[in-house]
Coordinates of C-alpha atoms and ligand atoms in Angstrom, one line a residue:
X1 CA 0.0 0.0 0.0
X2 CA 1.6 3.3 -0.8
X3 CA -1.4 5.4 0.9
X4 CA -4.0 5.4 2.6
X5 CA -6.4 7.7 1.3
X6 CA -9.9 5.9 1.0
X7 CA -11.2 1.8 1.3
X8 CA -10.4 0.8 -2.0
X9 CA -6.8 1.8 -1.0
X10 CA -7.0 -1.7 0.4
X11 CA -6.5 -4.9 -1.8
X12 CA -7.8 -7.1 -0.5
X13 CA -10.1 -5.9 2.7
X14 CA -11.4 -9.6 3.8
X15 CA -7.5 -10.8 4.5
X16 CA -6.8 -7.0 5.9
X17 CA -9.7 -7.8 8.4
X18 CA -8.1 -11.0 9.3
X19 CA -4.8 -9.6 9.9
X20 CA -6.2 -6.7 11.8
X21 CA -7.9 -9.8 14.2
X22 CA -4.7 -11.8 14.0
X23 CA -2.7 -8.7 15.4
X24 CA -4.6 -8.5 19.3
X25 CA -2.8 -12.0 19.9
X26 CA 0.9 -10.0 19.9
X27 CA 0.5 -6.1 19.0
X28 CA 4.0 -5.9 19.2
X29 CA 4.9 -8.7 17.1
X30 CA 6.2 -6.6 14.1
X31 CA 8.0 -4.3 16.3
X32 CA 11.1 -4.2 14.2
X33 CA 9.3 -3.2 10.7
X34 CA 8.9 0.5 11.9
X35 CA 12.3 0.7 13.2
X36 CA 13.9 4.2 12.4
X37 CA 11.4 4.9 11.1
X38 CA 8.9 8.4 12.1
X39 CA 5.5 9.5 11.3
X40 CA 4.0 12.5 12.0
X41 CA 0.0 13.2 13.0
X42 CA -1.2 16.4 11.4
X43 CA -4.3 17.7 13.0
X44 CA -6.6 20.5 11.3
X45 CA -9.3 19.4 13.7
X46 CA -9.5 18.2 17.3
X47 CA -9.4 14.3 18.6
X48 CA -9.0 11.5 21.2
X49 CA -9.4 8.4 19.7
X50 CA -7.9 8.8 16.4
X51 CA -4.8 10.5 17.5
X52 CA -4.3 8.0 20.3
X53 CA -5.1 4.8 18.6
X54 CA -2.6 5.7 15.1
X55 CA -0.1 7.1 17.8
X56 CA -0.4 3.7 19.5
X57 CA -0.4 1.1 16.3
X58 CA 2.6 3.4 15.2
X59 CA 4.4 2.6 18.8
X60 CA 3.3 -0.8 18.4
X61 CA 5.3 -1.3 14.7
X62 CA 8.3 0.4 16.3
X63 CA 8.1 3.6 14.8
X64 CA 9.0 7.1 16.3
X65 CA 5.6 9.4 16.3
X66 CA 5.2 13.1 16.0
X67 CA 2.0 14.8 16.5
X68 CA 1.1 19.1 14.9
X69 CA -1.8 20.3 16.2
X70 CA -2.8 23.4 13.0
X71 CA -5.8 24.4 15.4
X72 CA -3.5 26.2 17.8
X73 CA 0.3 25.1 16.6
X74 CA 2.3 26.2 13.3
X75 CA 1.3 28.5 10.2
X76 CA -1.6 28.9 8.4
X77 CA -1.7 26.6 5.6
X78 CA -2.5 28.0 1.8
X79 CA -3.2 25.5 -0.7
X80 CA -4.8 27.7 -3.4
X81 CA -2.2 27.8 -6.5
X82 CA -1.3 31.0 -7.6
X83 CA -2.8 33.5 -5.3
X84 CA -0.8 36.2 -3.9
X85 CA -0.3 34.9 -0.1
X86 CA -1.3 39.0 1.5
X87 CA -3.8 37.5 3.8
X88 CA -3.5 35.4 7.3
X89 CA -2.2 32.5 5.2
X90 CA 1.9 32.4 6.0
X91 CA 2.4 29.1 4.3
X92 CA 1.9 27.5 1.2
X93 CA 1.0 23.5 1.5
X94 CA 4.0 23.1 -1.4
X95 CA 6.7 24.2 1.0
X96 CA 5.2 22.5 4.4
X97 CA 4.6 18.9 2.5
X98 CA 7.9 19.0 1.5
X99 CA 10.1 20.0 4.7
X100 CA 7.6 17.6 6.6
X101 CA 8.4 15.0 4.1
X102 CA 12.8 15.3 5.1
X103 CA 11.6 15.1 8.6
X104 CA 9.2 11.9 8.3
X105 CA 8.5 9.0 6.7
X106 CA 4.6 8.5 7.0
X107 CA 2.3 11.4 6.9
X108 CA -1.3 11.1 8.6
X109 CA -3.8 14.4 8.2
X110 CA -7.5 15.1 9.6
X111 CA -8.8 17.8 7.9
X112 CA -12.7 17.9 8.2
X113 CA -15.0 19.1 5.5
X114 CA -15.7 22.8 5.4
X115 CA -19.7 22.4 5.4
X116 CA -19.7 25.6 3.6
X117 CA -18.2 24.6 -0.1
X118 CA -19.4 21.6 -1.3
X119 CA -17.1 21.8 -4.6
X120 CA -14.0 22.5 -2.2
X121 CA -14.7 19.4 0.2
X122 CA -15.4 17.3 -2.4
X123 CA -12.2 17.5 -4.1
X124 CA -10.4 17.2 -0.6
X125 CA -8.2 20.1 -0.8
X126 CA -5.7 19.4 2.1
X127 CA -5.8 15.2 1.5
X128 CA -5.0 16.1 -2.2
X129 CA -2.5 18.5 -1.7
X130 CA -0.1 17.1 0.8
X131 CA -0.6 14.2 -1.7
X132 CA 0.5 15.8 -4.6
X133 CA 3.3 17.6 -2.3
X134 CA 4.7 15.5 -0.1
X135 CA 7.2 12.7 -0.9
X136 CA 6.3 10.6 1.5
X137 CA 2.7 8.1 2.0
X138 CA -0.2 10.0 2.9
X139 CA -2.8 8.2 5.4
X140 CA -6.3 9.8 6.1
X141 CA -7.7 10.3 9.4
X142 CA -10.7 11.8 8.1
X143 CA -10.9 13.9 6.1
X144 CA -14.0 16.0 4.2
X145 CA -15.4 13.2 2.8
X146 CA -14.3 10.2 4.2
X147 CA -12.6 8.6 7.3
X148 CA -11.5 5.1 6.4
X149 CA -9.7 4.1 9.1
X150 CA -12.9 4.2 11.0
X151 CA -14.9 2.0 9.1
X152 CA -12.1 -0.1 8.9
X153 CA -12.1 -0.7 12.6
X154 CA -16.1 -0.8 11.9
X155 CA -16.0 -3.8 10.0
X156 CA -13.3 -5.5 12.3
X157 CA -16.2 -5.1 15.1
X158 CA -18.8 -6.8 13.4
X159 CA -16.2 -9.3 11.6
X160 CA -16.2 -10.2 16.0
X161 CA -19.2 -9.9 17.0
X162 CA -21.6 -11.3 14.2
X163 CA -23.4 -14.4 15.4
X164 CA -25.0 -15.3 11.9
X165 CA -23.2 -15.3 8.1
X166 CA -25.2 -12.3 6.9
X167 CA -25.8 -10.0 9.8
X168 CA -28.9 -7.4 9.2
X169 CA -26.6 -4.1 9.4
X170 CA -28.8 -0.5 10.2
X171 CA -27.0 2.5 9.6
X172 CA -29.0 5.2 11.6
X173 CA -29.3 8.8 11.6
X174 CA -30.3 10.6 15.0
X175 CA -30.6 14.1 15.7
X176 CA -27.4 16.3 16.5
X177 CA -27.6 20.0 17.6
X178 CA -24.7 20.9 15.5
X179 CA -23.6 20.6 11.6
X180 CA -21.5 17.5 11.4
X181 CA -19.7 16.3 8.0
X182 CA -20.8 13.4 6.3
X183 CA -17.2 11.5 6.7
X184 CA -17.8 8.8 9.2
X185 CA -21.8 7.9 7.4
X186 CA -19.9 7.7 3.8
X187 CA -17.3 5.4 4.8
X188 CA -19.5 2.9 6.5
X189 CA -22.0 2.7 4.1
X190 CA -18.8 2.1 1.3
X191 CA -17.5 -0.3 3.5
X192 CA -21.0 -2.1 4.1
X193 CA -21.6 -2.4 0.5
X194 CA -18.2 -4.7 0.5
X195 CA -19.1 -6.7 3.4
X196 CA -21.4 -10.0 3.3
X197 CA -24.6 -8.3 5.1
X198 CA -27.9 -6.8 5.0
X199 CA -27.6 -3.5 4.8
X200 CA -30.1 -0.9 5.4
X201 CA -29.8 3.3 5.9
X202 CA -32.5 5.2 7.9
X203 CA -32.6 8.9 8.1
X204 CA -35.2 11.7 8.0
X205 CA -35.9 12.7 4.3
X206 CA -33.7 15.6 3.3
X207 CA -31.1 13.7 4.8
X208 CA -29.7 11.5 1.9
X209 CA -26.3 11.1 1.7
X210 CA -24.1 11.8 -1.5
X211 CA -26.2 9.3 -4.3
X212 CA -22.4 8.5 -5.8
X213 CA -22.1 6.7 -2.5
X214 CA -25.3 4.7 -1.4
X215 CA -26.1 3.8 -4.8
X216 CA -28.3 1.2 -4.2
X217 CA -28.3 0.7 -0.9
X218 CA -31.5 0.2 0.5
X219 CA -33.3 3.4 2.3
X220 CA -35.7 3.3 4.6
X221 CA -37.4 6.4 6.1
X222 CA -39.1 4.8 8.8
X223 CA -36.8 4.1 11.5
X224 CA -38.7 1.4 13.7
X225 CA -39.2 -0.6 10.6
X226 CA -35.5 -0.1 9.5
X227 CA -34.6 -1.6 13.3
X228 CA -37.0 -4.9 12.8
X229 CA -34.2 -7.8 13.5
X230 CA -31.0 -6.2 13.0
X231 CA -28.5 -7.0 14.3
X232 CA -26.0 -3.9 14.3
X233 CA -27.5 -0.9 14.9
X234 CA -24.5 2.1 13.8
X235 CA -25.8 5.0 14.9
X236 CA -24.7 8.6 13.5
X237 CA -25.6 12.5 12.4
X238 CA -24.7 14.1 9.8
X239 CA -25.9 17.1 8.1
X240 CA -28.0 17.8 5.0
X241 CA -25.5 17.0 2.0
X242 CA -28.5 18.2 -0.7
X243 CA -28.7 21.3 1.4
X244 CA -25.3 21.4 2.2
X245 CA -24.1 21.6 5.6
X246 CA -27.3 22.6 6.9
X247 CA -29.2 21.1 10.4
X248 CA -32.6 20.5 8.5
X249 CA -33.7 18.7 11.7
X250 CA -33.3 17.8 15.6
X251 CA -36.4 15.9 16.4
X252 CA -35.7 13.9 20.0
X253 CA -38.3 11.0 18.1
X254 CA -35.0 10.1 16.0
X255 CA -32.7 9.4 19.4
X256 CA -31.9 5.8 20.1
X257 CA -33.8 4.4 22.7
X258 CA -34.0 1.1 24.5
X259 CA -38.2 0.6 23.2
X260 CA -36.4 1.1 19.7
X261 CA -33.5 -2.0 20.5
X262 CA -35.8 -4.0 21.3
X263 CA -37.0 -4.1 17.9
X264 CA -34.1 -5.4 16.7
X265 CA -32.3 -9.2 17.2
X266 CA -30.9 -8.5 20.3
X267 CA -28.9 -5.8 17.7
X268 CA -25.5 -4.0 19.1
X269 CA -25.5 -0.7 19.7
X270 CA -22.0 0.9 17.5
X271 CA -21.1 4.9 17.2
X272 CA -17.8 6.1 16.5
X273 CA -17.7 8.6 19.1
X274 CA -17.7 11.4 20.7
X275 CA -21.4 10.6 21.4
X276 CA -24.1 13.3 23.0
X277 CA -26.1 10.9 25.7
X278 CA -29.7 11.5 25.7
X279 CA -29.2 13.3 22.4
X280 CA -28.1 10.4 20.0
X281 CA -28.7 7.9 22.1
X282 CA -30.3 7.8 25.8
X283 CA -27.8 6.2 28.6
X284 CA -29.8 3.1 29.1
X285 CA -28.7 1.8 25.4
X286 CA -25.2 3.2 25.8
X287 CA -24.9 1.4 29.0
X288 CA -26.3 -1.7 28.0
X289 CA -24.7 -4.8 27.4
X290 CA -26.0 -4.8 23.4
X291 CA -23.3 -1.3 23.4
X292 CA -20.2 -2.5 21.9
X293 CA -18.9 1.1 21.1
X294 CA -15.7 0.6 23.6
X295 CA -14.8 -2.3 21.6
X296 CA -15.5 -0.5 18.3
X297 CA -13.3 2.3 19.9
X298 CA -10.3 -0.4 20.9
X299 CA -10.2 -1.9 17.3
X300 CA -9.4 2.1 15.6
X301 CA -5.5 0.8 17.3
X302 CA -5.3 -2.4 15.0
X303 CA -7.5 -1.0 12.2
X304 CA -4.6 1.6 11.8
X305 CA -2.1 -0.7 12.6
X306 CA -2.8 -3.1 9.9
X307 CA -3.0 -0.1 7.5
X308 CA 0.7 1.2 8.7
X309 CA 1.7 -2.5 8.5
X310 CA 1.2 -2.4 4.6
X311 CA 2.9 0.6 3.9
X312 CA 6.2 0.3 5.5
X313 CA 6.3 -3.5 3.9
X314 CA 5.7 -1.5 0.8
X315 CA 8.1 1.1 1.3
X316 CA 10.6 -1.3 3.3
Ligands
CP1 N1 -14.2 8.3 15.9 C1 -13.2 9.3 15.9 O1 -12.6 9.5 14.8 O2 -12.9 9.8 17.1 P1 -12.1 11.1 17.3 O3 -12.8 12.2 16.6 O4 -12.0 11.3 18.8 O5 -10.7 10.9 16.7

């Protein structure tokens, strides 16, 4: 793998699972591959779990990590061509990818999508241009319109706990008070379309995600009936992407509820987290046995470890 930009970035995702699994036996087995070896975390947005998890598979391989914070550390990125740099912009992406690139051997960047341009997000402006840029693999840890290494972890979690071959999968939107991007929801539902399951989206109308992404994936606007017999119920917002960026909604009737999971096959309960209680979800699902979002949240570690694995064998 010579980045990690998006799923398909993966070759062969059924053996990737596997090899993420196999990993929990002996994290440190491949301790030796990262050995001199340094990435750096680039953060244009804030964190816990990814930073800590890709921080700790890094340690895990034997690599030396370094983390830049843009929200409150280092200049002001441009990444316009061409435009005469008068502004609060005091770098241009062409000169930071490059430096970064002598210091580093792996770059990995969240940059979240603007919610404002939907042209500009779309073509993943920061993702693209330390791409182009740097010399160096690129991995994504979300960025406007994806965040692969989530749904990677995602599918490791229901790889462990499905109980049948085909597992009814609900991907479910609840209410939120603020915008948030549409990352985390595209991923899982590219990622569901390659797993062996049932798969199902529920949302308010107005709420459809990008079309070049469900395809066909099967919608359902009533939410109860979208819960009958699952048996993973993923739980997320996002905002409008027709009316782009916009909160079109925040109806409590949408929140997860224990009446509603009991609609399902004994279903699990999975969010990526941060999660508002008794906004998204009320406390008596997240603290129920059926929640398996700690797990989920353990498995970002060998989701990006498997995904650091391949690219230092490839650039070994
Ligand atoms: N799920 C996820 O990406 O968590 P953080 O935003 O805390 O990294």
């Amino acid at each position: 793998m010579n980045n990690f930009l998006k799923i398909s970035d993966i070759d062969n995702l059924k053996s990737t699972i596997k090899e993420a699994i196999d990993l929990k036996d002996n994290p440190r087995k491949f301790k030796k591959l990262g050995e001199n070896k340094t990435i750096v975390l680039l953060f244009f947005n804030a964190s816990l779990r990814t930073r800590l998890s890709t921080q700790k598979a890094a340690i895990n391989l034997g690599m030396d990590v370094v983390v830049m914070n843009f929200t409150n550390e280092g200049w002001q990125l441009e990444f316009e061509d061409g435009i005469v740099m008068n502004k609060n912009k005091s770098e241009h992406v062409k000169e930071a990818a490059k430096v970064i690139s002598q210091y580093c051997d792996i770059v990995a960047i969240r940059a979240f999508a603007s919610l404002t341009d939907k042209e500009k997000d779309e073509a993943e402006v920061v993702l693209n241009n330390f791409k182009k840029y740097a010399n160096i693999p690129v991995v994504n840890m979300e960025s406007a319109t994806g965040h692969p290494l989530q749904a990677l972890a995602d599918a490791i979690t229901i790889e462990e706990f499905k109980s049948t071959k085909k597992p009814k999968v609900v991907l479910s939107w609840a209410p939120h008070p603020k915008a948030l991007p549409h990352a985390v929801a595209n991923s899982f539902v590219e990622m569901m379309q390659l797993q062996d399951v049932n798969f199902v989206i529920t949302h308010p109308k107005g709420y459809e995600l990008n079309p070049k992404i469900t395809k066909n994936s099967a919608i359902e606007y009533n939410q109860e009936k979208a819960f009958e017999n699952a048996d993973f119920v993923y739980v997320k917002n996002w905002s409008s992407y027709k009316n782009y960026g916009k909160v079109l909604n925040t109806d409590s009737k949408w929140m997860i509820t224990a009446d509603k999971m009991k609609l399902t096959n004994k279903g699990k309960f999975m969010h990526c987290l941060p999660v508002r209680r008794n906004v998204i979800v009320t406390d008596e699902v997240m603290d129920s046995e059926n929640s398996i979002v700690i797990e989920q949240a353990n498995n970002r570690t060998y989701a990006a470890q498997i995904v650091l694995k391949k690219i230092l064998e490839q650039n070994d």
